[in-house]
CSV table of C-alpha atoms in Angstrom, one decimal:
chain,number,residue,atom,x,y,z
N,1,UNK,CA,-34.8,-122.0,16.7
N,2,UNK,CA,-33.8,-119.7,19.5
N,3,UNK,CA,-33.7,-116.1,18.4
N,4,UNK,CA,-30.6,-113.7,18.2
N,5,UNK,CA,-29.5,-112.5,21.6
N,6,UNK,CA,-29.2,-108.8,20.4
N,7,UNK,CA,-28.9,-107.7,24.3
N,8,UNK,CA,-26.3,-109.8,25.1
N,9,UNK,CA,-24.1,-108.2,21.8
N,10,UNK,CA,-24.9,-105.1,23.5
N,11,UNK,CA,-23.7,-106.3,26.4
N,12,UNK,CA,-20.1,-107.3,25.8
N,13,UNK,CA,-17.6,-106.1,27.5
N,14,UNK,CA,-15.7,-104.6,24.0
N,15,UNK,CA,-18.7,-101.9,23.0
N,16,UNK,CA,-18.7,-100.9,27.4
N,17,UNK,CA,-14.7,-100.5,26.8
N,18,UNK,CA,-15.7,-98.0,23.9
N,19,UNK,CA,-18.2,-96.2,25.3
N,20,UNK,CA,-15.9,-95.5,28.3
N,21,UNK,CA,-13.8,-93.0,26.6
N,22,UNK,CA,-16.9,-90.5,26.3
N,23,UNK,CA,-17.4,-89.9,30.0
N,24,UNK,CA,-13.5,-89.9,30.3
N,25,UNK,CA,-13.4,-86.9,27.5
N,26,UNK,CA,-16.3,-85.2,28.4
N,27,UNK,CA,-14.3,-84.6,32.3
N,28,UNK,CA,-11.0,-83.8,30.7
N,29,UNK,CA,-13.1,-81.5,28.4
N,30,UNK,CA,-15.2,-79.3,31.2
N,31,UNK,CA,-11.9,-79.1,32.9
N,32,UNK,CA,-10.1,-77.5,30.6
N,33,UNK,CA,-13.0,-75.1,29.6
N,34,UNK,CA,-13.5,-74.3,33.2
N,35,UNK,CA,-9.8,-73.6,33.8
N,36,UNK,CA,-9.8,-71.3,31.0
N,37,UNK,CA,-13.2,-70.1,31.6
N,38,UNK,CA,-13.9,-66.0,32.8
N,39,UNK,CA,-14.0,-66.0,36.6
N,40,UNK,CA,-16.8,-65.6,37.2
N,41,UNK,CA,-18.3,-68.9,34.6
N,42,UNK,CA,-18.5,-71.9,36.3
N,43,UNK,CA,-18.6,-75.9,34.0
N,44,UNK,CA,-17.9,-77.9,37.1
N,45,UNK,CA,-21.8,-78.7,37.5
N,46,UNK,CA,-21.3,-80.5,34.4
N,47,UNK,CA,-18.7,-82.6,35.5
N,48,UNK,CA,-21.9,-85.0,37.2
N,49,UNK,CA,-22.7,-86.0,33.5
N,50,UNK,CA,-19.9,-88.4,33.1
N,51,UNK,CA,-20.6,-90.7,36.0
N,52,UNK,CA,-24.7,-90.4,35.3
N,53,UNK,CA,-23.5,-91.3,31.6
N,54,UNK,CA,-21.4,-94.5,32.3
N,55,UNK,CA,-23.9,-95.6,34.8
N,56,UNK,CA,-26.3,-96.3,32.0
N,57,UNK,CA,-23.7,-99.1,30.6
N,58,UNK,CA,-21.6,-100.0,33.2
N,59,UNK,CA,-20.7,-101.8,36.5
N,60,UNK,CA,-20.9,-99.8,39.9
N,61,UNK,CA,-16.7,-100.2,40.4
N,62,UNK,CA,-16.4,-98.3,36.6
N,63,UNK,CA,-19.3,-96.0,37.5
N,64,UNK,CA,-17.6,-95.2,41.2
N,65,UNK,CA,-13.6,-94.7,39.1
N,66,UNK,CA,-15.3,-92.2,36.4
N,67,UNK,CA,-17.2,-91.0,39.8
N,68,UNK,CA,-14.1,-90.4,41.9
N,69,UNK,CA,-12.2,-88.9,38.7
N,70,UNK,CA,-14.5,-86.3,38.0
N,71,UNK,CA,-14.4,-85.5,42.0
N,72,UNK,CA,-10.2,-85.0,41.4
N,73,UNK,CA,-10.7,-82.7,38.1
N,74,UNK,CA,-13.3,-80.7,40.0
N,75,UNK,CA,-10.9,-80.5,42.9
N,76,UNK,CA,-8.0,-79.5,39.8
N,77,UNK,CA,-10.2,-76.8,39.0
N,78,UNK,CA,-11.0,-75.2,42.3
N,79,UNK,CA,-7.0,-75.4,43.0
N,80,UNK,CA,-6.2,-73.9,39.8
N,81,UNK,CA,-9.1,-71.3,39.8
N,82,UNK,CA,-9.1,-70.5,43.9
N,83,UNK,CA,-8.6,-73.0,46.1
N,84,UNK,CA,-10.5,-75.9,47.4
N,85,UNK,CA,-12.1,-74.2,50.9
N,86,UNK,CA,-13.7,-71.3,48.1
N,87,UNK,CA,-17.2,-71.7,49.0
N,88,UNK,CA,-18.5,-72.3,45.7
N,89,UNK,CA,-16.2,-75.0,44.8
N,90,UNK,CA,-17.2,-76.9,48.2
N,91,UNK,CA,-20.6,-76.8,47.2
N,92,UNK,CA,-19.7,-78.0,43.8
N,93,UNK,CA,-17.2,-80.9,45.2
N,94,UNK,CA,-19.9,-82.1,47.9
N,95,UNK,CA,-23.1,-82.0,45.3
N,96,UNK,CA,-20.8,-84.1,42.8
N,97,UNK,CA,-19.6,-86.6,45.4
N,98,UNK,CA,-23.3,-87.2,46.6
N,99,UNK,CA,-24.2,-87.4,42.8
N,100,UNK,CA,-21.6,-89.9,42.1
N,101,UNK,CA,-22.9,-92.0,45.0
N,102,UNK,CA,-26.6,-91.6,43.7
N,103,UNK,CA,-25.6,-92.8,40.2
N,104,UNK,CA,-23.1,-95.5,41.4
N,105,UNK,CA,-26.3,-97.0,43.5
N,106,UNK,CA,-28.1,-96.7,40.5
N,107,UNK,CA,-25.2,-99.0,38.5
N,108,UNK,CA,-25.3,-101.4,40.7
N,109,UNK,CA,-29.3,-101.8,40.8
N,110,UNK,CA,-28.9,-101.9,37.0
N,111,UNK,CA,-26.4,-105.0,37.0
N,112,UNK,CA,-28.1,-106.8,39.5
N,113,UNK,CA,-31.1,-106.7,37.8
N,114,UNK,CA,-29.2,-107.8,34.3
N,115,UNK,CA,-28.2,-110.6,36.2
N,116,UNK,CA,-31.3,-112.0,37.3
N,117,UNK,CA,-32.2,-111.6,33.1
N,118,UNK,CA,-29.6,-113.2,32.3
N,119,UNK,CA,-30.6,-116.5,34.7
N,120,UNK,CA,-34.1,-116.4,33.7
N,121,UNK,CA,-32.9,-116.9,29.6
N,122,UNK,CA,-30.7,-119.2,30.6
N,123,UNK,CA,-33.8,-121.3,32.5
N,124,UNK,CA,-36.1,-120.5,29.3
N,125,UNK,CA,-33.2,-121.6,26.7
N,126,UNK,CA,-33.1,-125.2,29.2
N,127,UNK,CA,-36.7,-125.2,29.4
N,128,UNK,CA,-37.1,-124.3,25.1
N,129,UNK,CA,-34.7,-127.7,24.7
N,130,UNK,CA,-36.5,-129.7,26.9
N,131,UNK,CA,-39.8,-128.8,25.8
N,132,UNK,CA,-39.3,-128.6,22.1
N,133,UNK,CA,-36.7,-130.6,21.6
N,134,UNK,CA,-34.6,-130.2,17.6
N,135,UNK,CA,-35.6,-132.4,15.2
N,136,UNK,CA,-33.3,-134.5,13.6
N,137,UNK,CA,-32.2,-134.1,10.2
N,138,UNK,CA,-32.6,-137.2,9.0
N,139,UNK,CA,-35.4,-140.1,10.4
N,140,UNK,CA,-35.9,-143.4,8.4
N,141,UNK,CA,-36.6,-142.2,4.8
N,142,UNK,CA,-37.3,-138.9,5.6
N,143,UNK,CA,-35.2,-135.5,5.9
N,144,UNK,CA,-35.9,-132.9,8.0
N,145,UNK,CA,-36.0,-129.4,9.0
N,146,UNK,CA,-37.2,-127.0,11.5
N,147,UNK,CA,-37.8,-123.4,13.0
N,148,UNK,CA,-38.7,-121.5,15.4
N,149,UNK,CA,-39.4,-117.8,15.8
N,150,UNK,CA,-40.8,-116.3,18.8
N,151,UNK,CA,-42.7,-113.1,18.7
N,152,UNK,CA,-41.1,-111.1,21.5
N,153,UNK,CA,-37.2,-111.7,21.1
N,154,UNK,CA,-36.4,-111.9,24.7
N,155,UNK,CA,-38.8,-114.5,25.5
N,156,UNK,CA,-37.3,-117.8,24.1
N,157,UNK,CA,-40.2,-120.2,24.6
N,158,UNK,CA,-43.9,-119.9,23.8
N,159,UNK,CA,-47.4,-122.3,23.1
N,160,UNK,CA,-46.4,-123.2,19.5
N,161,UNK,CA,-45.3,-127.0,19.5
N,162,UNK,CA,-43.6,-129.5,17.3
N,163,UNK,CA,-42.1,-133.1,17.2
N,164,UNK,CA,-40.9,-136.2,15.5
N,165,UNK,CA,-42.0,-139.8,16.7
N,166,UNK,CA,-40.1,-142.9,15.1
N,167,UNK,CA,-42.5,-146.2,14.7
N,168,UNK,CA,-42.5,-149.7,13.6
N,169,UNK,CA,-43.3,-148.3,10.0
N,170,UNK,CA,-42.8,-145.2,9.6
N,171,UNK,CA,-42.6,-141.5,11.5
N,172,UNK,CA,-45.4,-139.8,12.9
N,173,UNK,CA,-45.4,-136.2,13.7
N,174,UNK,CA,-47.4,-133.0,15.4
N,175,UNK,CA,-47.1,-129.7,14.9
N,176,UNK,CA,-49.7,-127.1,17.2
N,177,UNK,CA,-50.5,-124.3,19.0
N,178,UNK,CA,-51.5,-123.3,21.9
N,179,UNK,CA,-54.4,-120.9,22.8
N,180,UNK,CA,-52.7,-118.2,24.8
N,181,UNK,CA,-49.4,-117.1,25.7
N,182,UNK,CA,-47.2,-117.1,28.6
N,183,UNK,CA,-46.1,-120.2,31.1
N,184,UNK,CA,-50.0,-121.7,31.4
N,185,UNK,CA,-49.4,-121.7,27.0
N,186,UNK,CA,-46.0,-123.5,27.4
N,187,UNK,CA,-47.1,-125.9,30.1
N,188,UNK,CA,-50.1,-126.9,27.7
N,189,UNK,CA,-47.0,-127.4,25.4
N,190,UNK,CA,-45.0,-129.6,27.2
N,191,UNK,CA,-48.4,-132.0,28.4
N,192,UNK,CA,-49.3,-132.2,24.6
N,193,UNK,CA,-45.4,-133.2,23.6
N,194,UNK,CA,-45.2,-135.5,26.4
N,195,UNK,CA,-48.1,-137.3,25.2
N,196,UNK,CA,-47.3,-137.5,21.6
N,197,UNK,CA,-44.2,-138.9,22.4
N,198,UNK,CA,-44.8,-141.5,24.9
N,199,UNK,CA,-47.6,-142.8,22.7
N,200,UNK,CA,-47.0,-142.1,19.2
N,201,UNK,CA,-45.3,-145.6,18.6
N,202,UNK,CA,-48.1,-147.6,21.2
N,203,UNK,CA,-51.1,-146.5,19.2
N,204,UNK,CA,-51.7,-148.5,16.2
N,205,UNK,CA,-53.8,-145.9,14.0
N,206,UNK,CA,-53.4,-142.0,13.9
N,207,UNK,CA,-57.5,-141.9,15.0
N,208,UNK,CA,-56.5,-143.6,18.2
N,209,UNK,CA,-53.5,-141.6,18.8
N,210,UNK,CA,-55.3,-138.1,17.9
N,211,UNK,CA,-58.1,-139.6,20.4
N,212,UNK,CA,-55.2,-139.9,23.1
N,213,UNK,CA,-54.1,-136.6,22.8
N,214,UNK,CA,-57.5,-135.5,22.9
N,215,UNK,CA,-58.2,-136.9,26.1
N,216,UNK,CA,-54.6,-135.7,27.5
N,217,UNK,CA,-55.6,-132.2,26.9
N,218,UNK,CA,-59.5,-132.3,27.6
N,219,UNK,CA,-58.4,-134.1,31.2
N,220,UNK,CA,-56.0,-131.7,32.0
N,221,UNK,CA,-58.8,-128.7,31.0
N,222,UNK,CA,-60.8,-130.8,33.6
N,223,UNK,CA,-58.2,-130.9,36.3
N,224,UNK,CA,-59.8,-130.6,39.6
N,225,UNK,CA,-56.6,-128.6,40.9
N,226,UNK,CA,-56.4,-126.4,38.1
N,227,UNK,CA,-58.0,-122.7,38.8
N,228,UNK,CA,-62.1,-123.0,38.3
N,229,UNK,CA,-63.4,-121.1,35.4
N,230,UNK,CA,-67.3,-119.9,34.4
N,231,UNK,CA,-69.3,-122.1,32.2
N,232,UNK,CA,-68.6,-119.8,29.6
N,233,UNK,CA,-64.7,-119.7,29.4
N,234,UNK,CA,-65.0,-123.5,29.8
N,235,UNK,CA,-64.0,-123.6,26.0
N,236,UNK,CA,-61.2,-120.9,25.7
N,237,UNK,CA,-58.5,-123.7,26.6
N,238,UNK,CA,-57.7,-125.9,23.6
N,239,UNK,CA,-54.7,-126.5,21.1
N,240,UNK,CA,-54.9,-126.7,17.2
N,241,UNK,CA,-52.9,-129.5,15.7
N,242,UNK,CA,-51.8,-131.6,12.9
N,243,UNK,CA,-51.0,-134.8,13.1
N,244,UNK,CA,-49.1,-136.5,10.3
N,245,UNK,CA,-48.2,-140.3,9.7
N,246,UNK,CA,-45.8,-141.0,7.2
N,247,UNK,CA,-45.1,-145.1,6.6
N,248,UNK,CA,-41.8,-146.2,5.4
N,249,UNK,CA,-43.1,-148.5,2.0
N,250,UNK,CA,-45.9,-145.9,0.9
N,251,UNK,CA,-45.9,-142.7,-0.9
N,252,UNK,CA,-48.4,-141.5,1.1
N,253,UNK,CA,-48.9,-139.7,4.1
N,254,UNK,CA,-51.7,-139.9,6.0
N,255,UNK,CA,-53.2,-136.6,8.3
N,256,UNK,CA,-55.5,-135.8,10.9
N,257,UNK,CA,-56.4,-131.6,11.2
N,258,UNK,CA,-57.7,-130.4,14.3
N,259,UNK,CA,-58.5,-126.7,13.4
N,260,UNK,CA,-54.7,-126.2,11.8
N,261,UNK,CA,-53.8,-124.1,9.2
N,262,UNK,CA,-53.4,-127.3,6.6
N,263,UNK,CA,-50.0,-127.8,5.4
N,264,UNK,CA,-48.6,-127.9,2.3
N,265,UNK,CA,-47.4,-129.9,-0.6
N,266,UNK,CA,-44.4,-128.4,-2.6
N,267,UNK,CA,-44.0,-131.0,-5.6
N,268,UNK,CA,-42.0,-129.9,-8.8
N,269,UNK,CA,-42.2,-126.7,-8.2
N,270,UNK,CA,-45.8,-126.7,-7.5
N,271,UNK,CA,-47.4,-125.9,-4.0
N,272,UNK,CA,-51.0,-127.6,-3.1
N,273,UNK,CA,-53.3,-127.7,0.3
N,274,UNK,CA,-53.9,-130.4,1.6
N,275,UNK,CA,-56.7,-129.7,2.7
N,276,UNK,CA,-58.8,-132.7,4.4
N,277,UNK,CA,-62.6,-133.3,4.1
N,278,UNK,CA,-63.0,-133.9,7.7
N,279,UNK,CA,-61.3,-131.6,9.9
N,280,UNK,CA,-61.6,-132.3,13.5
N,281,UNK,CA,-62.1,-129.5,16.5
N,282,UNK,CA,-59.2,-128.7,18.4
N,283,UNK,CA,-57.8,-130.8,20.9
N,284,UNK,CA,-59.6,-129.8,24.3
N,285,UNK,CA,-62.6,-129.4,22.2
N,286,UNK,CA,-63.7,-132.6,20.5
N,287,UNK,CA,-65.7,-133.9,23.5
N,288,UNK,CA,-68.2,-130.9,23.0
N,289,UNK,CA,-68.2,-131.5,19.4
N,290,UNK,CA,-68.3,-135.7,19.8
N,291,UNK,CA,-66.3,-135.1,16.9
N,292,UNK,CA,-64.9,-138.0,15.0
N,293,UNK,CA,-61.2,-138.4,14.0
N,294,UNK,CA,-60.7,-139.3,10.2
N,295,UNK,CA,-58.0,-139.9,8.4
N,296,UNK,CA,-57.1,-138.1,5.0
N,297,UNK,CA,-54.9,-139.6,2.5
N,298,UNK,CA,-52.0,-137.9,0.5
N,299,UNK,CA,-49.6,-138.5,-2.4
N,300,UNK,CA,-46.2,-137.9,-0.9
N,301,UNK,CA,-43.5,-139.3,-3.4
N,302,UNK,CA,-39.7,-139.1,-3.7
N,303,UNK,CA,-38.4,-135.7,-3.3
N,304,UNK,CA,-41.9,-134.3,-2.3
N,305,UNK,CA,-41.4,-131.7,0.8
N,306,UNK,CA,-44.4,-131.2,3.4
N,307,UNK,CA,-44.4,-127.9,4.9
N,308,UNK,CA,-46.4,-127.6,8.2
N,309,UNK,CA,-46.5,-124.8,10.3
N,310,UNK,CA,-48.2,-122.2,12.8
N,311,UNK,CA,-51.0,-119.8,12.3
N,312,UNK,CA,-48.0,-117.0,13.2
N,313,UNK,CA,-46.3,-117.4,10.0
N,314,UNK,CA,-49.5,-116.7,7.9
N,315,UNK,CA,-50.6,-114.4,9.8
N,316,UNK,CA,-47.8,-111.9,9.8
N,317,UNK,CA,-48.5,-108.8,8.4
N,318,UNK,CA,-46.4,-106.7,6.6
N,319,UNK,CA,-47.1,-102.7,7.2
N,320,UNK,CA,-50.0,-102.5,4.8
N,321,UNK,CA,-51.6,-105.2,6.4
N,322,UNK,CA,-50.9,-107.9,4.0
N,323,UNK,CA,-50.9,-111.6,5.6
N,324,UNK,CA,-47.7,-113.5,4.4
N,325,UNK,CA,-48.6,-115.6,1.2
N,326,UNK,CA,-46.6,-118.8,2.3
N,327,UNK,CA,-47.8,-120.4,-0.3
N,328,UNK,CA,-46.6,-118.2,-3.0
N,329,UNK,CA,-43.1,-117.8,-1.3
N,330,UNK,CA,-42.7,-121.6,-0.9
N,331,UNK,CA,-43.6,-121.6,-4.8
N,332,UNK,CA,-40.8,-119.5,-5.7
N,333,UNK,CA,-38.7,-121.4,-3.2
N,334,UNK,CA,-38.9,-124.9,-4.7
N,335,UNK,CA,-36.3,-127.0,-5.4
N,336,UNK,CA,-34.8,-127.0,-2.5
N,337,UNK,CA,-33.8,-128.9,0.6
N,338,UNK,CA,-35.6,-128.7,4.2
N,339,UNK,CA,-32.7,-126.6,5.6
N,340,UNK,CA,-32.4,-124.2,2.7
N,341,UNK,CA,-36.0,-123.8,2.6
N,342,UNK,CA,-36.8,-123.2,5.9
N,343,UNK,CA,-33.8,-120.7,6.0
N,344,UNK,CA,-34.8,-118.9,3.0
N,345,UNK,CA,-38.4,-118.8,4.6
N,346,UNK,CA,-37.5,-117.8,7.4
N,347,UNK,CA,-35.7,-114.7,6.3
N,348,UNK,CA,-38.6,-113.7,4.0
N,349,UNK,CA,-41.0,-113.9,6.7
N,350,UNK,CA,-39.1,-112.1,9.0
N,351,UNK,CA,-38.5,-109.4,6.5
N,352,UNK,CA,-42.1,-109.3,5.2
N,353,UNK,CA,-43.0,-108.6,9.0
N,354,UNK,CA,-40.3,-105.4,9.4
N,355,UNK,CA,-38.5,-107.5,11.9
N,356,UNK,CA,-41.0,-107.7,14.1
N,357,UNK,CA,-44.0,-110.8,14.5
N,358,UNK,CA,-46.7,-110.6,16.3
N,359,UNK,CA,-47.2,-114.4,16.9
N,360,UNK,CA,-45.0,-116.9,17.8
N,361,UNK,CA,-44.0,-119.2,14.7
N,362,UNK,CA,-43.1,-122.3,14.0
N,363,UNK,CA,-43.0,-123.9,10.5
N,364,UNK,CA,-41.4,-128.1,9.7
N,365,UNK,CA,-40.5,-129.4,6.6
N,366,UNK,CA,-40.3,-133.0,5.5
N,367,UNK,CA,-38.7,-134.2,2.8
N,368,UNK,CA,-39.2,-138.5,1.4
N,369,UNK,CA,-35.9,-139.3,0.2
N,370,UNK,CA,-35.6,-141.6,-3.0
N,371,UNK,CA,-35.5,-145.2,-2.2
N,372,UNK,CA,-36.1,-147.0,1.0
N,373,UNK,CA,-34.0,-146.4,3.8
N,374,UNK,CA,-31.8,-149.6,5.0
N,375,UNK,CA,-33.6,-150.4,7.8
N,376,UNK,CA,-36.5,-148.7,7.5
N,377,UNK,CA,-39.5,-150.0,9.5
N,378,UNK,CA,-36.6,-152.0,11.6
N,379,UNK,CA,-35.8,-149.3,13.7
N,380,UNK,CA,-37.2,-148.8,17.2
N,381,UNK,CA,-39.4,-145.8,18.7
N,382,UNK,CA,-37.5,-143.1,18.5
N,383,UNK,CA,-38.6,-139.3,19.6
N,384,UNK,CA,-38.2,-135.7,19.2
């Protein structure tokens, strides 16, 4: 769920230890060029390399040591070559000792600044778990998996939402996303996962608890406190969603859309829509709409999988343009568990994308296991 921390790799102190040797030979190399050197040639200017070249990975001490050693071989040099009051190797001693200085400044800016990056990830990777919490595996009759892939790899959280809700009967479950980007997108996140899961086992029908949500979201777009907005961008705030119900003792799931991409059905090797007759606006927007909320009716037997996901995984392109085909992809993945689907997926999408998305993407997939799970439709609420 949290993408690879290719900076921090980067990072470690092994590679810094490597890349130390090449200001260390490129000093013991000018100085033994310039000792060798005609008279009248001079290499000791390029002595200011190595400390302006380890500043760019390393710490101000390292940066000051390759700093004050390149001062000693210059001051070799001019000993060697003259002696250390020759005028030209003054100059050259006093330029590289202010230069040193500059650059070691420089390191120390550098650090300081990797470590207020470093903080800020680890906030975002507490605020990603506490906001979009991991699904479990396994809920009632169900298995699960999920994933998460955000867009820009050093940002670890974004508006694109998920969660699990354990009921009387069954599970219930929401996958969205947010309109927008950025901390306003992920605090629309969290108020839309904090409703679903306090209420998500109170309401008795999905209708009632998609019209909860609704009014969570359309309240908070009519916050009082929050920062006014013309008549006309009145509408831009709102969250597209699925909500799913899945009972324990049916093969059936039931679903509400609320301008989601619709998930999908892998059965057998086969991939359908499902598609429902009477989508609902987005959450924030219903109230404009006096939209109703109605439920649509699914099939979902033994060893069926339900993949939902975010607009950012069909909408990757690849470098010809080419959206993702999920569907076809998920065709040719059948047969598979959650995990191993989702993994495999994941890697495809990734790949089809040249490494790079431009959306935030979440997918979920839910698999009914054969046979009724001992204690099924027992178990108390339980959240994710």
């Amino acid at each position: 769920m949290v993408p690879g921390r290719l900076t921090d790799r980067l990072g470690s102190a092994e590679p810094r230890h490597a890349l130390l040797a090449v200001p260390i030979a490129l000093i013991v190399l000018v100085t033994v060029i310039d000792v060798l050197a005609p008279p009248d040639v001079h290499l000791g200017p390029f002595l200011v390399a190595a400390p302006a070249v380890t500043a760019s990975f390393a710490g101000p001490r390292t940066t000051a040591c390759v700093g004050a050693l390149a001062v000693l071989a210059q001051a070799v040099v001019a000993v060697l070559r003259t002696s250390l009051v020759d005028l030209n190797h003054t100059f050259q001693l006093i330029t590289l000792i202010l230069m040193s200085a500059f650059v070691t400044s420089f390191a120390a800016r550098r650090e300081r600044h990797e470590r207020e990056l470093t903080r800020l990830r680890t906030v975002a990777t507490a605020a990603q778990e506490v906001v979009l919490k991991p699904l479990p595996r396994r809920i009632g009759p169900l298995r699960i998996a999920s994933a998460y892939l955000a867009a820009d790899s050093e940002a670890q959280i974004g508006g694109d939402l998920y969660a699990a809700a354990r009921t009387e009967h069954g599970t219930r479950f929401v996958i969205g996303d947010v309109r927008g980007k950025g901390l306003e997108a992920v605090g629309d996140a969290a108020l839309l996962l904090g409703a679903f899961r306090g209420a998500a086992h109170r309401q008795a029908d999905l209708p009632s608890l998609v019209a909860f949500l609704e009014g969570t979201v359309a309240s908070d777009l009519d916050d009082p406190a929050a920062p006014s907005v013309g008549a006309d961008e009145r509408g831009e705030g709102f969250i597209t969603a699925v909500v799913l119900d899945v009972p324990d003792d049916e093969p059936i799931l039931r679903l509400i859309n609320c301008g989601h991409p619709p998930p999908l059905l892998l059965r057998q090797g086969r991939v359908a829509s499902l598609d429902t007759r009477h989508p609902a606006p987005p959450l924030g927007l219903a109230a404009f709409a006096r939209a109703e909320f109605a439920v649509t009716a699914f099939a979902f037997e033994p060893g069926d999988i339900a993949l939902l996901y975010t607009d950012g995984v069909v909408e990757a392109r690849d470098r010809d343009g080419t959206f993702y085909p999920l569907a076809e992809r998920a065709a040719g993945m059948a047969g598979q568990g959650p995990g191993a689907l989702l993994t495999r997926l994941r890697q495809d999408l990734i790949r089809h994308a040249g490494g790079h998305l431009g959306d935030d993407a979440a997918m979920v997939a839910v698999e009914r296991l054969p046979g009724r799970t001992e204690g099924a439709g027992r178990a108390g609420p339980r959240t994710a």
